[in-house]
XYZ file of N, CA and C in Angstrom:
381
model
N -5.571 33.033 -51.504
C -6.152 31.727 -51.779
C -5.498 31.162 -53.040
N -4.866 29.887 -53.002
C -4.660 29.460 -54.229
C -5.524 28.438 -54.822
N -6.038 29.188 -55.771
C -7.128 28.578 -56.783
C -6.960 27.532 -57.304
N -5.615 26.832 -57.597
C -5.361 25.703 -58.452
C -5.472 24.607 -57.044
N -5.101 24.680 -56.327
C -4.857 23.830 -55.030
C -6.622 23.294 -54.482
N -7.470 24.659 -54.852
C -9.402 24.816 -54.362
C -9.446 23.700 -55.172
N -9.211 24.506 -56.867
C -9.868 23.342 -57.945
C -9.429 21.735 -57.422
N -8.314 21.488 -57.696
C -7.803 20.127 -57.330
C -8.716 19.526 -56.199
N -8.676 20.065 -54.674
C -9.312 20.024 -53.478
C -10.771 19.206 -53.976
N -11.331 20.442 -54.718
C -12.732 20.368 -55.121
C -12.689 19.006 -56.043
N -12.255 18.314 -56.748
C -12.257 17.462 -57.814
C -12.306 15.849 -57.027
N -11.933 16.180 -55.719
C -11.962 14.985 -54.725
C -13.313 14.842 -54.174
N -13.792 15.746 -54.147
C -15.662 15.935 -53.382
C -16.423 14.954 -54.533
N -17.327 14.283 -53.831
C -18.386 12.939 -53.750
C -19.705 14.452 -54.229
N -19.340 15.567 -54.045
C -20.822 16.123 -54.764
C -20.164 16.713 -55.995
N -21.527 15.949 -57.568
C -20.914 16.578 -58.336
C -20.960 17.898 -58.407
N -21.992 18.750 -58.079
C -21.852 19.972 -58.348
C -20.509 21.256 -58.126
N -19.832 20.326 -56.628
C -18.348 20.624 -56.186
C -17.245 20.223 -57.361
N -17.624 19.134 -57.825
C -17.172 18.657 -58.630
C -16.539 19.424 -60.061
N -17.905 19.968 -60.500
C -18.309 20.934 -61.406
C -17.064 22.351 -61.396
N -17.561 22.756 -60.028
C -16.771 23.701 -60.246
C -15.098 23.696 -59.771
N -14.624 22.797 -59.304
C -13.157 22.032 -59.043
C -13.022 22.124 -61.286
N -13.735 21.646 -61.628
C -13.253 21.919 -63.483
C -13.298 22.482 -64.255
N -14.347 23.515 -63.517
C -14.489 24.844 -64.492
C -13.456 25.642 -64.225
N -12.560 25.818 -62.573
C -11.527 26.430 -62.384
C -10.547 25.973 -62.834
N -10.054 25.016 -63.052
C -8.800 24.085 -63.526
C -8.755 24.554 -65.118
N -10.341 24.203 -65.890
C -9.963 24.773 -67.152
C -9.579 26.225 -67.482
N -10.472 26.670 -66.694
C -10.203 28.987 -66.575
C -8.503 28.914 -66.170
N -7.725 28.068 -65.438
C -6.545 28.709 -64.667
C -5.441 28.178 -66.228
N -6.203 26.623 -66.843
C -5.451 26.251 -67.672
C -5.417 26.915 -69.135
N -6.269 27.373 -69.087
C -6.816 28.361 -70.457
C -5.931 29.699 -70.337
N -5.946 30.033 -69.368
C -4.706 31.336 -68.735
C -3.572 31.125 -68.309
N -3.122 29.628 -68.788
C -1.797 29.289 -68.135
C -1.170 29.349 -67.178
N -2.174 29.499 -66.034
C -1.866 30.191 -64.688
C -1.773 28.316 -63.809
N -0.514 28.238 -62.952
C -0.494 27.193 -62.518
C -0.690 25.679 -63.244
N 0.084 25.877 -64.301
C -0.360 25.022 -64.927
C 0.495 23.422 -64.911
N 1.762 23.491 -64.031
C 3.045 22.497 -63.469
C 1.659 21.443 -62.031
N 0.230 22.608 -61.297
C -0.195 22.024 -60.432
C -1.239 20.986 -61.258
N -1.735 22.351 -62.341
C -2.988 21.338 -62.801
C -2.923 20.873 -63.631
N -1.661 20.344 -64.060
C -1.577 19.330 -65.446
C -0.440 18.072 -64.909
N -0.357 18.167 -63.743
C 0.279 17.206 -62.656
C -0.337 15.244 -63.402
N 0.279 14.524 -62.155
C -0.184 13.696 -62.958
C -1.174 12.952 -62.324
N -1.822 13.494 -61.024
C -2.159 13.481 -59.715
C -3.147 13.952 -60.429
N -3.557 15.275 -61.155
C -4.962 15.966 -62.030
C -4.960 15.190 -63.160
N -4.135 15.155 -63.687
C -4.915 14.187 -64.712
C -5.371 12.685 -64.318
N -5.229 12.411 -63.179
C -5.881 11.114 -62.522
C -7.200 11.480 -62.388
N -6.987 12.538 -61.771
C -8.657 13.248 -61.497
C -9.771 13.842 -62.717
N -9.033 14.054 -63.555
C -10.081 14.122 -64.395
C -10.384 13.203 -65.671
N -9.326 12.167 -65.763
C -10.234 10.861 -65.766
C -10.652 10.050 -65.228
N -11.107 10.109 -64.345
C -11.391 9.601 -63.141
C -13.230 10.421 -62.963
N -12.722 11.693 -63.281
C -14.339 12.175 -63.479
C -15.233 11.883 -64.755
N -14.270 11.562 -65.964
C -14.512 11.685 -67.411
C -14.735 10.594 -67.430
N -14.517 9.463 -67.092
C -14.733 8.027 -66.810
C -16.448 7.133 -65.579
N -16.358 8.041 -64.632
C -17.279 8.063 -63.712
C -18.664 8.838 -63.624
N -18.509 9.840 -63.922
C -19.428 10.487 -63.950
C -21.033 10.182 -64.960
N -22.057 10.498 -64.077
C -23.287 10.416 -64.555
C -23.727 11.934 -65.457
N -23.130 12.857 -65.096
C -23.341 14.011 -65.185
C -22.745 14.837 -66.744
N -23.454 15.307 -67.291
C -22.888 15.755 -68.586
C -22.044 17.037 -68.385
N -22.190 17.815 -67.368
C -21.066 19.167 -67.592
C -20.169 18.712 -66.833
N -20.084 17.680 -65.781
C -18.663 17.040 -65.384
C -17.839 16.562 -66.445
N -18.838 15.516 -67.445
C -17.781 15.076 -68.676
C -17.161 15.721 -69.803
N -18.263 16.990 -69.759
C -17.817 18.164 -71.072
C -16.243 18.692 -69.994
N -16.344 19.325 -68.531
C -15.263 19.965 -68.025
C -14.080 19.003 -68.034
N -14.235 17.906 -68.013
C -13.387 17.161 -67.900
C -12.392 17.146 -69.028
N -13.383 16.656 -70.592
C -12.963 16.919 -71.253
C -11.931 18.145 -71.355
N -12.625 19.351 -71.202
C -12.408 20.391 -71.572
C -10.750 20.689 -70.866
N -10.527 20.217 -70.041
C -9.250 20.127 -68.761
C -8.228 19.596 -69.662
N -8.185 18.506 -69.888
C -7.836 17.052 -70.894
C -7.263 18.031 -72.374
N -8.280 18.530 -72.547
C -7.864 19.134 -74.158
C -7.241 20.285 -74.098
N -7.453 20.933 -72.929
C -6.436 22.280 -72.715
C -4.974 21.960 -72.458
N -5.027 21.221 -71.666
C -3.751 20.805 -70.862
C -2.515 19.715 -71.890
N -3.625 18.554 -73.083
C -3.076 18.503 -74.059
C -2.655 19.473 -75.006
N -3.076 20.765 -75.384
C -2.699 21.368 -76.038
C -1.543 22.511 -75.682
N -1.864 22.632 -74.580
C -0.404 23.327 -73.930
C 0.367 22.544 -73.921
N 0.648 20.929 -73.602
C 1.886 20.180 -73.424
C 2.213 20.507 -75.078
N 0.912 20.225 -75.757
C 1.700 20.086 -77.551
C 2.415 21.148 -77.857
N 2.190 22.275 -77.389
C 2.279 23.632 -77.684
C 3.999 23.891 -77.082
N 3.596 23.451 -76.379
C 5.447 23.196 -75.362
C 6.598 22.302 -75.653
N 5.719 21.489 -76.361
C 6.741 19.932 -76.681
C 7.263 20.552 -78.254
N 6.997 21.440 -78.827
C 7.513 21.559 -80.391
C 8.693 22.814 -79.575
N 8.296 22.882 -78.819
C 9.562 23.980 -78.312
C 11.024 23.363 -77.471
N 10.540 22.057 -76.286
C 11.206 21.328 -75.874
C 11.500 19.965 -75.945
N 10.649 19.265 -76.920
C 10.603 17.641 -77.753
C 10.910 17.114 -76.514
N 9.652 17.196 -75.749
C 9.676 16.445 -74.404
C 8.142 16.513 -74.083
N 7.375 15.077 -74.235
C 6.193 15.692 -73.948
C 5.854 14.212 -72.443
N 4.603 14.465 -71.439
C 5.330 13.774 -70.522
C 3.514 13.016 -70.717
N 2.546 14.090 -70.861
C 1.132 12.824 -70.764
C 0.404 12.670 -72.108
N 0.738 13.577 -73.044
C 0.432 13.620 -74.274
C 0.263 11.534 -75.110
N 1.646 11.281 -74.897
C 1.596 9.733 -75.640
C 0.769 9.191 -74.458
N 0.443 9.611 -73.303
C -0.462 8.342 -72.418
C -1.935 9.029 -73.252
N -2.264 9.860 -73.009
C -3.610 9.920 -73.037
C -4.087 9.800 -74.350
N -3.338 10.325 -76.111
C -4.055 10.510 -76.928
C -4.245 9.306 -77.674
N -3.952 8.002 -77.561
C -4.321 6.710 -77.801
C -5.567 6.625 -76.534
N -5.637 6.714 -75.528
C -6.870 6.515 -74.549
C -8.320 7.850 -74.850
N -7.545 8.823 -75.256
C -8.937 9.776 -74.975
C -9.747 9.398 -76.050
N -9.579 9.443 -77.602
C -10.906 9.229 -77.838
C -11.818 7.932 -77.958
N -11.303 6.782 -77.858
C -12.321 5.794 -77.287
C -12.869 5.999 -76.291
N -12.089 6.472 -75.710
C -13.006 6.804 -73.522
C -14.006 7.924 -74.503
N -14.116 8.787 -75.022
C -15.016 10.113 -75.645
C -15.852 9.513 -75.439
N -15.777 9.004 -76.773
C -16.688 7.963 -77.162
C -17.775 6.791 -76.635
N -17.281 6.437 -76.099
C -17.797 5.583 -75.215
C -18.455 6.059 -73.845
N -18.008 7.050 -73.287
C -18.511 7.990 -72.658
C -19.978 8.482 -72.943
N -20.008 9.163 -74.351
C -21.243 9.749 -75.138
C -21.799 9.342 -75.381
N -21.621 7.767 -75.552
C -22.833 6.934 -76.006
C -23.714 6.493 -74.400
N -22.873 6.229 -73.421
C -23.386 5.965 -72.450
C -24.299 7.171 -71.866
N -23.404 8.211 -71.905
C -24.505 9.199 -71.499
C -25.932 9.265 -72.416
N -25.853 9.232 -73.754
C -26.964 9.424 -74.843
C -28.059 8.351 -73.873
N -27.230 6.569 -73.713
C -28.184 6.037 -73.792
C -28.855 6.488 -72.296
N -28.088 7.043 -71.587
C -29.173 7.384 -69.896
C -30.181 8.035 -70.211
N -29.808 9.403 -71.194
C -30.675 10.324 -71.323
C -32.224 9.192 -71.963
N -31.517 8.687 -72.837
C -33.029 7.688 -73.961
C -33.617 6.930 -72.496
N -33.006 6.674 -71.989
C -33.899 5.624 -70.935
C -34.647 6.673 -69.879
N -34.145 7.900 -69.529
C -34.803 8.876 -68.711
C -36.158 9.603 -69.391
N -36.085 9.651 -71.101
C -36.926 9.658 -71.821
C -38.488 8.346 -72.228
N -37.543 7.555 -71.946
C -38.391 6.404 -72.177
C -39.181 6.503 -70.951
N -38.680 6.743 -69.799
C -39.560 6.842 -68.487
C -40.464 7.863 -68.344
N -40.808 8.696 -69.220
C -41.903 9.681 -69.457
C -41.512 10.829 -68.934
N -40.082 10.814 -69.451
C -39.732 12.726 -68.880
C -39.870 13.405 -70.189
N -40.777 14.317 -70.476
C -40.800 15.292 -71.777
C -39.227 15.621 -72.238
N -39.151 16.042 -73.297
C -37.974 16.158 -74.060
C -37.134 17.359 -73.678
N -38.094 18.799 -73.331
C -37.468 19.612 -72.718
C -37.305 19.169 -71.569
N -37.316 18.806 -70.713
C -37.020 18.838 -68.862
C -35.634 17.832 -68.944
N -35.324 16.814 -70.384
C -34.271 16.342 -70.424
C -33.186 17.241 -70.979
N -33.370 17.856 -71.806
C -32.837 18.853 -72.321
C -31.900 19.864 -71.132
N -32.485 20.809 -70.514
C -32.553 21.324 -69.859
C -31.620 20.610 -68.169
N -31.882 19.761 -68.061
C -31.065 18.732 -67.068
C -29.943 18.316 -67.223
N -29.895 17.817 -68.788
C -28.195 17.950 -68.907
C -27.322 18.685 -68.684
């Protein structure tokens, strides 16, 4: 089975929970440098801003992140070796306003899911 090909697969699914784990594998394979020409493509990084951008869900936007910052740091990590870097100048002017803006939107769902009389733990806990 190739795992980088599942993750990717998975990152196209309409359920987030598929979703979820399409980024927890992408970050585990990218964290181990394993396949990392599939999942730092430019085809995945569509996809995971595309999730980091869309998503309602807070461990979609943390994995997303988390994809994003691995995969930047291996290109950085590579580019002082080959002064060739290929998504690094696209994304690090875009990622942290998208963060940002991201976190606040999520904060404010959570305040309005609060305001609707969900106790503080059951929001907690849901994220």
């Amino acid at each position: 089975v190739d795992l980088a090909s599942t993750a990717l697969k998975a990152l196209e699914s309409s359920d987030g929970l598929v979703a979820v784990q399409g980024l927890r594998i992408s970050c585990s394979l990218l964290c181990a440098q394993v396949s990392v020409s599939q999942l730092w493509s430019s085809g995945a990084v569509d996809r995971y801003l595309f999730a980091l951008e869309n998503s309602l869900r807070w461990d979609v936007v943390r994995y997303a992140c988390d994809a994003l910052c691995q995969g930047l740091l291996l290109e950085i990590t590579e580019d002082s070796e080959s002064k060739q870097c290929s998504f690094a100048p696209r994304l690090m002017p875009q990622l942290p306003p998208l963060l940002e803006q991201r976190c606040q939107e999520l904060c404010e769902s959570e305040d309005d899911d609060l305001a609707e009389g969900q106790d503080l733990d059951t929001a907690l806990w849901s994220a």
